[in-house]
Amino acid sequence: MNLLKQWFSHKYSLILILAITLLSYILAALLPLLSVILIGFLLGVLSGNLYPFEASCQKDFSFAGSKLLEISVVFLAFSINFTNIKSLGLPMITTVILTLIVVLILSILLSKWFKCPNTTAWLTGFGTAICGSSAIAAAAPLVSKDKNDAAIALAVVNLLGSLAMIALPFLLNLFPLSITFKGLLLGGSLHSVGNVAGAAYTMDKEIGDAAITIKMARVALLSPALLFFQYLTTQNNKIGIKQYLKLPFYLILFLIISIMVSLIAIPPPFTHLMENSGKFVLTLAMVAIGLNIQVRHLISSGRKAMLFGIVIFILQLLLLSTFGLILL
């Protein structure tokens, strides 16, 4: 046992995080319904609770989780392209933007009703409104110093996204809806691009094409949504305008890269490499965060966040349906 404690000294903490991340990718290939990010987080939690790491290791995990989360956001900025919004047309763009704004506001207002930690609920709502893991990773450093909040929100959003990917196509087939409307509900509500593709293309290619177009427009709205979300949360905490305008360095880079990608034709292989690198770094961060989480805390906060996530997801579907019927 003493040898094991010596092995997991300061310089070996990152090796452990890397090893668990690689194992997560292997398991994700065998379990395609679960995202590698969720698997990495759960393996981290399992490892951290089975073996009591020393305080020095826990500090390493905390530092690594925090910094890796910010680094991942910079990589993920290469997936943001504002030109994806153009092809939707004004009625569809309006529907998506109005839904996004209302969902973000509701996430702030309803968090207290569920007795869920505010920042966990906010991040769950933000991930639901935009694009799942990437959105939560981008917003987490803005609203919470406790990376456990981000971890729980990521776990909830990834799990709900997987479940909704299976359930929503079945439910939509029960109603005589148009291809456009089905594409709107799938692309405007499901949490990640993978969830949308997995659900929509199992129904119909045209539905899949429509849903992916709408989803990519939601992803493109991540940059302005981050600024709006920061405004909502700083208003809630009564922070002055000067504090609001002090954007963290990672977010400044994120905004610059997302604008650059929208204005300059960057070779697709490079953007794919950056996106995959961001996903890998985000998985590293989730493993590191998971290594510091106690199961009791995860169950307690996760249960409340799961209920909150379900309610926000249902409200998002209702808003999409309402705005869609009015505007389309």
CSV table of N, CA, C and O in Angstrom, one decimal, residues 159-245:
chain,number,residue,atom,x,y,z
A,159,LEU,N,-25.9,12.0,-19.9
A,159,LEU,CA,-26.8,10.9,-19.7
A,159,LEU,C,-28.2,11.1,-20.3
A,159,LEU,O,-28.8,10.3,-21.0
A,160,LEU,N,-28.7,12.3,-20.0
A,160,LEU,CA,-30.0,12.7,-20.6
A,160,LEU,C,-30.0,12.7,-22.1
A,160,LEU,O,-31.0,12.3,-22.8
A,161,GLY,N,-28.9,13.2,-22.7
A,161,GLY,CA,-28.8,13.2,-24.1
A,161,GLY,C,-28.8,11.9,-24.7
A,161,GLY,O,-29.5,11.6,-25.8
A,162,SER,N,-28.2,10.9,-24.1
A,162,SER,CA,-28.2,9.5,-24.6
A,162,SER,C,-29.6,8.9,-24.5
A,162,SER,O,-30.1,8.2,-25.4
A,163,LEU,N,-30.3,9.2,-23.4
A,163,LEU,CA,-31.7,8.7,-23.2
A,163,LEU,C,-32.6,9.3,-24.2
A,163,LEU,O,-33.5,8.6,-24.8
A,164,ALA,N,-32.5,10.6,-24.3
A,164,ALA,CA,-33.4,11.4,-25.2
A,164,ALA,C,-33.2,11.0,-26.7
A,164,ALA,O,-34.1,10.9,-27.5
A,165,MET,N,-32.0,10.6,-27.0
A,165,MET,CA,-31.6,10.2,-28.4
A,165,MET,C,-32.4,8.9,-28.8
A,165,MET,O,-32.8,8.8,-29.9
A,166,ILE,N,-32.7,8.1,-27.8
A,166,ILE,CA,-33.4,6.9,-28.0
A,166,ILE,C,-34.9,7.1,-28.0
A,166,ILE,O,-35.7,6.6,-28.8
A,167,ALA,N,-35.4,7.9,-27.0
A,167,ALA,CA,-36.8,8.1,-26.7
A,167,ALA,C,-37.5,9.0,-27.7
A,167,ALA,O,-38.6,8.8,-28.1
A,168,LEU,N,-36.8,10.1,-28.0
A,168,LEU,CA,-37.5,11.2,-28.8
A,168,LEU,C,-38.0,10.8,-30.2
A,168,LEU,O,-39.1,11.1,-30.6
A,169,PRO,N,-37.2,10.1,-31.0
A,169,PRO,CA,-37.7,9.6,-32.3
A,169,PRO,C,-38.9,8.8,-32.1
A,169,PRO,O,-39.8,8.9,-33.0
A,170,PHE,N,-38.9,7.9,-31.1
A,170,PHE,CA,-40.1,7.0,-30.9
A,170,PHE,C,-41.4,7.9,-30.6
A,170,PHE,O,-42.4,7.7,-31.2
A,171,LEU,N,-41.2,8.9,-29.8
A,171,LEU,CA,-42.3,9.8,-29.4
A,171,LEU,C,-42.8,10.6,-30.6
A,171,LEU,O,-44.0,10.8,-30.8
A,172,LEU,N,-41.8,11.1,-31.4
A,172,LEU,CA,-42.2,12.0,-32.5
A,172,LEU,C,-42.9,11.2,-33.6
A,172,LEU,O,-43.8,11.8,-34.3
A,173,ASN,N,-42.6,9.9,-33.7
A,173,ASN,CA,-43.3,9.1,-34.8
A,173,ASN,C,-44.8,8.9,-34.4
A,173,ASN,O,-45.5,8.4,-35.3
A,174,LEU,N,-45.2,9.2,-33.2
A,174,LEU,CA,-46.6,9.0,-32.8
A,174,LEU,C,-47.5,10.1,-33.3
A,174,LEU,O,-48.7,10.0,-33.3
A,175,PHE,N,-46.8,11.2,-33.8
A,175,PHE,CA,-47.6,12.4,-34.2
A,175,PHE,C,-47.4,12.7,-35.7
A,175,PHE,O,-46.2,12.5,-36.2
A,176,PRO,N,-48.4,13.2,-36.4
A,176,PRO,CA,-48.2,13.5,-37.9
A,176,PRO,C,-47.6,14.8,-38.1
A,176,PRO,O,-48.2,15.8,-38.5
A,177,LEU,N,-46.3,14.9,-37.8
A,177,LEU,CA,-45.5,16.1,-37.9
A,177,LEU,C,-44.8,16.2,-39.2
A,177,LEU,O,-44.4,15.2,-39.8
A,178,SER,N,-44.5,17.4,-39.7
A,178,SER,CA,-43.8,17.6,-41.0
A,178,SER,C,-42.3,17.3,-40.7
A,178,SER,O,-41.8,17.2,-39.6
A,179,ILE,N,-41.6,17.1,-41.8
A,179,ILE,CA,-40.1,16.8,-41.7
A,179,ILE,C,-39.4,18.0,-41.1
A,179,ILE,O,-38.6,17.8,-40.2
A,180,THR,N,-39.8,19.2,-41.5
A,180,THR,CA,-39.2,20.4,-40.9
A,180,THR,C,-39.4,20.5,-39.4
A,180,THR,O,-38.5,20.8,-38.6
A,181,PHE,N,-40.7,20.2,-39.0
A,181,PHE,CA,-41.0,20.3,-37.6
A,181,PHE,C,-40.3,19.2,-36.7
A,181,PHE,O,-39.8,19.5,-35.6
A,182,LYS,N,-40.1,18.1,-37.2
A,182,LYS,CA,-39.4,17.0,-36.6
A,182,LYS,C,-37.9,17.4,-36.5
A,182,LYS,O,-37.3,17.2,-35.4
A,183,GLY,N,-37.4,17.9,-37.6
A,183,GLY,CA,-36.0,18.4,-37.6
A,183,GLY,C,-35.8,19.5,-36.5
A,183,GLY,O,-34.8,19.5,-35.9
A,184,LEU,N,-36.8,20.4,-36.4
A,184,LEU,CA,-36.7,21.5,-35.4
A,184,LEU,C,-36.6,20.9,-34.0
A,184,LEU,O,-35.8,21.3,-33.2
A,185,LEU,N,-37.5,20.0,-33.7
A,185,LEU,CA,-37.6,19.4,-32.3
A,185,LEU,C,-36.3,18.6,-32.0
A,185,LEU,O,-35.9,18.7,-30.8
A,186,LEU,N,-35.8,17.9,-32.9
A,186,LEU,CA,-34.6,17.1,-32.7
A,186,LEU,C,-33.4,18.0,-32.6
A,186,LEU,O,-32.6,17.9,-31.7
A,187,GLY,N,-33.2,18.8,-33.6
A,187,GLY,CA,-32.0,19.6,-33.7
A,187,GLY,C,-32.0,20.8,-32.7
A,187,GLY,O,-30.9,21.3,-32.3
A,188,GLY,N,-33.2,21.2,-32.3
A,188,GLY,CA,-33.3,22.3,-31.4
A,188,GLY,C,-33.3,21.9,-29.9
A,188,GLY,O,-33.3,22.8,-29.0
A,189,SER,N,-33.3,20.6,-29.6
A,189,SER,CA,-33.4,20.2,-28.2
A,189,SER,C,-32.3,19.2,-27.8
A,189,SER,O,-31.9,19.3,-26.6
A,190,LEU,N,-32.0,18.3,-28.6
A,190,LEU,CA,-31.0,17.3,-28.1
A,190,LEU,C,-29.6,17.9,-27.8
A,190,LEU,O,-29.3,18.9,-28.4
A,191,HIS,N,-28.9,17.3,-26.9
A,191,HIS,CA,-27.8,18.0,-26.3
A,191,HIS,C,-26.5,18.1,-27.1
A,191,HIS,O,-25.8,19.1,-27.0
A,192,SER,N,-26.2,17.1,-27.8
A,192,SER,CA,-24.9,17.2,-28.6
A,192,SER,C,-25.2,16.9,-30.1
A,192,SER,O,-26.3,16.3,-30.4
A,193,VAL,N,-24.2,17.2,-30.9
A,193,VAL,CA,-24.3,16.9,-32.3
A,193,VAL,C,-24.5,15.4,-32.6
A,193,VAL,O,-25.3,14.9,-33.4
A,194,GLY,N,-23.8,14.6,-31.8
A,194,GLY,CA,-23.9,13.1,-31.9
A,194,GLY,C,-25.3,12.6,-31.5
A,194,GLY,O,-25.8,11.7,-32.2
A,195,ASN,N,-25.9,13.2,-30.5
A,195,ASN,CA,-27.3,12.9,-30.1
A,195,ASN,C,-28.2,13.2,-31.2
A,195,ASN,O,-29.1,12.3,-31.6
A,196,VAL,N,-28.1,14.3,-31.9
A,196,VAL,CA,-28.9,14.7,-33.0
A,196,VAL,C,-28.8,13.8,-34.1
A,196,VAL,O,-29.8,13.3,-34.7
A,197,ALA,N,-27.6,13.5,-34.5
A,197,ALA,CA,-27.3,12.6,-35.7
A,197,ALA,C,-27.9,11.2,-35.4
A,197,ALA,O,-28.5,10.6,-36.2
A,198,GLY,N,-27.6,10.7,-34.2
A,198,GLY,CA,-28.1,9.4,-33.8
A,198,GLY,C,-29.6,9.3,-33.8
A,198,GLY,O,-30.1,8.2,-34.2
A,199,ALA,N,-30.3,10.3,-33.4
A,199,ALA,CA,-31.7,10.2,-33.4
A,199,ALA,C,-32.4,10.5,-34.7
A,199,ALA,O,-33.3,9.8,-35.2
A,200,ALA,N,-31.9,11.6,-35.4
A,200,ALA,CA,-32.6,12.1,-36.6
A,200,ALA,C,-32.4,11.2,-37.8
A,200,ALA,O,-33.3,10.9,-38.5
A,201,TYR,N,-31.2,10.7,-38.0
A,201,TYR,CA,-30.9,9.9,-39.2
A,201,TYR,C,-31.5,8.5,-39.1
A,201,TYR,O,-31.7,7.8,-40.1
A,202,THR,N,-31.9,8.1,-37.9
A,202,THR,CA,-32.6,6.8,-37.7
A,202,THR,C,-34.1,6.9,-38.2
A,202,THR,O,-34.7,5.9,-38.5
A,203,MET,N,-34.5,8.2,-38.2
A,203,MET,CA,-35.9,8.4,-38.7
A,203,MET,C,-36.0,8.6,-40.2
A,203,MET,O,-36.8,7.9,-40.8
A,204,ASP,N,-35.2,9.5,-40.7
A,204,ASP,CA,-35.2,9.8,-42.1
A,204,ASP,C,-34.0,10.7,-42.5
A,204,ASP,O,-33.6,11.5,-41.7
A,205,LYS,N,-33.5,10.5,-43.7
A,205,LYS,CA,-32.3,11.3,-44.1
A,205,LYS,C,-32.7,12.8,-44.1
A,205,LYS,O,-31.9,13.6,-43.7
A,206,GLU,N,-33.9,13.1,-44.7
A,206,GLU,CA,-34.3,14.5,-44.7
A,206,GLU,C,-34.4,15.1,-43.4
A,206,GLU,O,-34.0,16.3,-43.1
A,207,ILE,N,-35.0,14.4,-42.4
A,207,ILE,CA,-35.1,14.8,-41.1
A,207,ILE,C,-33.7,15.0,-40.5
A,207,ILE,O,-33.5,16.0,-39.8
A,208,GLY,N,-32.8,14.1,-40.8
A,208,GLY,CA,-31.5,14.2,-40.3
A,208,GLY,C,-30.8,15.4,-40.8
A,208,GLY,O,-30.1,16.1,-40.0
A,209,ASP,N,-30.9,15.7,-42.1
A,209,ASP,CA,-30.2,16.9,-42.7
A,209,ASP,C,-30.8,18.2,-42.0
A,209,ASP,O,-30.0,19.1,-41.7
A,210,ALA,N,-32.1,18.2,-41.8
A,210,ALA,CA,-32.7,19.4,-41.2
A,210,ALA,C,-32.3,19.6,-39.8
A,210,ALA,O,-32.0,20.7,-39.3
A,211,ALA,N,-32.3,18.5,-39.0
A,211,ALA,CA,-31.9,18.5,-37.6
A,211,ALA,C,-30.5,19.0,-37.4
A,211,ALA,O,-30.2,19.8,-36.5
A,212,ILE,N,-29.6,18.4,-38.2
A,212,ILE,CA,-28.2,18.8,-38.1
A,212,ILE,C,-27.9,20.2,-38.4
A,212,ILE,O,-27.1,20.9,-37.7
A,213,THR,N,-28.6,20.8,-39.4
A,213,THR,CA,-28.5,22.2,-39.8
A,213,THR,C,-28.9,23.1,-38.6
A,213,THR,O,-28.2,24.0,-38.3
A,214,ILE,N,-30.0,22.7,-38.0
A,214,ILE,CA,-30.5,23.5,-36.8
A,214,ILE,C,-29.6,23.3,-35.7
A,214,ILE,O,-29.3,24.3,-35.0
A,215,LYS,N,-29.1,22.1,-35.5
A,215,LYS,CA,-28.1,21.9,-34.3
A,215,LYS,C,-26.9,22.7,-34.5
A,215,LYS,O,-26.3,23.3,-33.6
A,216,MET,N,-26.3,22.8,-35.7
A,216,MET,CA,-25.1,23.5,-36.0
A,216,MET,C,-25.3,25.0,-35.8
A,216,MET,O,-24.4,25.8,-35.4
A,217,ALA,N,-26.5,25.5,-36.0
A,217,ALA,CA,-26.9,26.9,-35.8
A,217,ALA,C,-26.9,27.1,-34.3
A,217,ALA,O,-26.4,28.2,-33.8
A,218,ARG,N,-27.4,26.2,-33.5
A,218,ARG,CA,-27.3,26.3,-32.0
A,218,ARG,C,-25.9,26.4,-31.5
A,218,ARG,O,-25.5,27.2,-30.6
A,219,VAL,N,-25.0,25.5,-32.1
A,219,VAL,CA,-23.6,25.5,-31.7
A,219,VAL,C,-23.0,26.9,-32.0
A,219,VAL,O,-22.2,27.4,-31.2
A,220,ALA,N,-23.3,27.4,-33.2
A,220,ALA,CA,-22.8,28.7,-33.6
A,220,ALA,C,-23.2,29.8,-32.6
A,220,ALA,O,-22.5,30.9,-32.5
A,221,LEU,N,-24.3,29.7,-31.9
A,221,LEU,CA,-24.8,30.7,-31.0
A,221,LEU,C,-24.1,30.6,-29.6
A,221,LEU,O,-24.4,31.4,-28.7
A,222,LEU,N,-23.1,29.7,-29.5
A,222,LEU,CA,-22.5,29.5,-28.2
A,222,LEU,C,-21.8,30.8,-27.7
A,222,LEU,O,-21.8,31.2,-26.6
A,223,SER,N,-21.1,31.5,-28.6
A,223,SER,CA,-20.3,32.7,-28.3
A,223,SER,C,-21.2,33.8,-27.7
A,223,SER,O,-21.0,34.2,-26.6
A,224,PRO,N,-22.2,34.2,-28.5
A,224,PRO,CA,-23.1,35.2,-27.9
A,224,PRO,C,-23.9,34.7,-26.7
A,224,PRO,O,-24.2,35.5,-25.7
A,225,ALA,N,-24.2,33.4,-26.6
A,225,ALA,CA,-24.9,32.9,-25.5
A,225,ALA,C,-24.1,32.9,-24.2
A,225,ALA,O,-24.6,33.1,-23.1
A,226,LEU,N,-22.8,32.7,-24.4
A,226,LEU,CA,-21.9,32.8,-23.2
A,226,LEU,C,-21.9,34.2,-22.6
A,226,LEU,O,-22.0,34.4,-21.4
A,227,LEU,N,-21.9,35.2,-23.5
A,227,LEU,CA,-21.9,36.6,-23.0
A,227,LEU,C,-23.2,36.9,-22.3
A,227,LEU,O,-23.3,37.6,-21.3
A,228,PHE,N,-24.3,36.4,-22.9
A,228,PHE,CA,-25.7,36.6,-22.3
A,228,PHE,C,-25.8,35.9,-21.0
A,228,PHE,O,-26.3,36.4,-20.0
A,229,PHE,N,-25.3,34.7,-21.0
A,229,PHE,CA,-25.3,33.9,-19.8
A,229,PHE,C,-24.5,34.5,-18.6
A,229,PHE,O,-24.9,34.5,-17.5
A,230,GLN,N,-23.4,35.0,-19.0
A,230,GLN,CA,-22.5,35.7,-18.0
A,230,GLN,C,-23.3,36.9,-17.4
A,230,GLN,O,-23.3,37.2,-16.2
A,231,TYR,N,-24.0,37.6,-18.3
A,231,TYR,CA,-24.8,38.8,-17.9
A,231,TYR,C,-25.9,38.3,-16.9
A,231,TYR,O,-26.1,39.0,-15.8
A,232,LEU,N,-26.6,37.3,-17.2
A,232,LEU,CA,-27.6,36.8,-16.3
A,232,LEU,C,-27.1,36.4,-14.9
A,232,LEU,O,-27.7,36.7,-13.9
A,233,THR,N,-26.0,35.7,-14.9
A,233,THR,CA,-25.4,35.2,-13.7
A,233,THR,C,-24.8,36.3,-12.8
A,233,THR,O,-24.9,36.3,-11.6
A,234,THR,N,-24.2,37.3,-13.5
A,234,THR,CA,-23.6,38.4,-12.7
A,234,THR,C,-24.7,39.3,-12.2
A,234,THR,O,-24.6,39.8,-11.1
A,235,GLN,N,-25.8,39.4,-12.9
A,235,GLN,CA,-27.0,40.2,-12.4
A,235,GLN,C,-27.5,39.5,-11.2
A,235,GLN,O,-27.9,40.1,-10.2
A,236,ASN,N,-27.6,38.2,-11.3
A,236,ASN,CA,-28.1,37.4,-10.1
A,236,ASN,C,-27.2,37.5,-8.9
A,236,ASN,O,-27.7,37.6,-7.8
A,237,ASN,N,-25.9,37.7,-9.1
A,237,ASN,CA,-25.0,37.8,-8.0
A,237,ASN,C,-24.7,39.3,-7.7
A,237,ASN,O,-23.8,39.6,-6.8
A,238,LYS,N,-25.3,40.2,-8.4
A,238,LYS,CA,-25.2,41.7,-8.2
A,238,LYS,C,-23.7,42.1,-8.3
A,238,LYS,O,-23.2,42.8,-7.5
A,239,ILE,N,-23.1,41.6,-9.3
A,239,ILE,CA,-21.7,42.0,-9.6
A,239,ILE,C,-21.7,43.2,-10.5
A,239,ILE,O,-22.5,43.3,-11.5
A,240,GLY,N,-20.8,44.1,-10.3
A,240,GLY,CA,-20.7,45.3,-11.1
A,240,GLY,C,-20.4,45.1,-12.5
A,240,GLY,O,-19.9,44.1,-12.9
A,241,ILE,N,-20.6,46.2,-13.3
A,241,ILE,CA,-20.4,46.1,-14.8
A,241,ILE,C,-18.9,45.9,-15.1
A,241,ILE,O,-18.5,45.2,-16.0
A,242,LYS,N,-18.0,46.5,-14.3
A,242,LYS,CA,-16.6,46.3,-14.5
A,242,LYS,C,-16.2,44.8,-14.4
A,242,LYS,O,-15.3,44.3,-15.1
A,243,GLN,N,-16.7,44.2,-13.4
A,243,GLN,CA,-16.5,42.7,-13.1
A,243,GLN,C,-17.0,41.9,-14.3
A,243,GLN,O,-16.3,41.0,-14.8
A,244,TYR,N,-18.1,42.3,-14.8
A,244,TYR,CA,-18.7,41.6,-16.0
A,244,TYR,C,-17.9,41.7,-17.2
A,244,TYR,O,-17.7,40.7,-18.0
A,245,LEU,N,-17.3,42.9,-17.4
A,245,LEU,CA,-16.5,43.1,-18.6
A,245,LEU,C,-15.1,42.4,-18.6
A,245,LEU,O,-14.4,42.3,-19.6
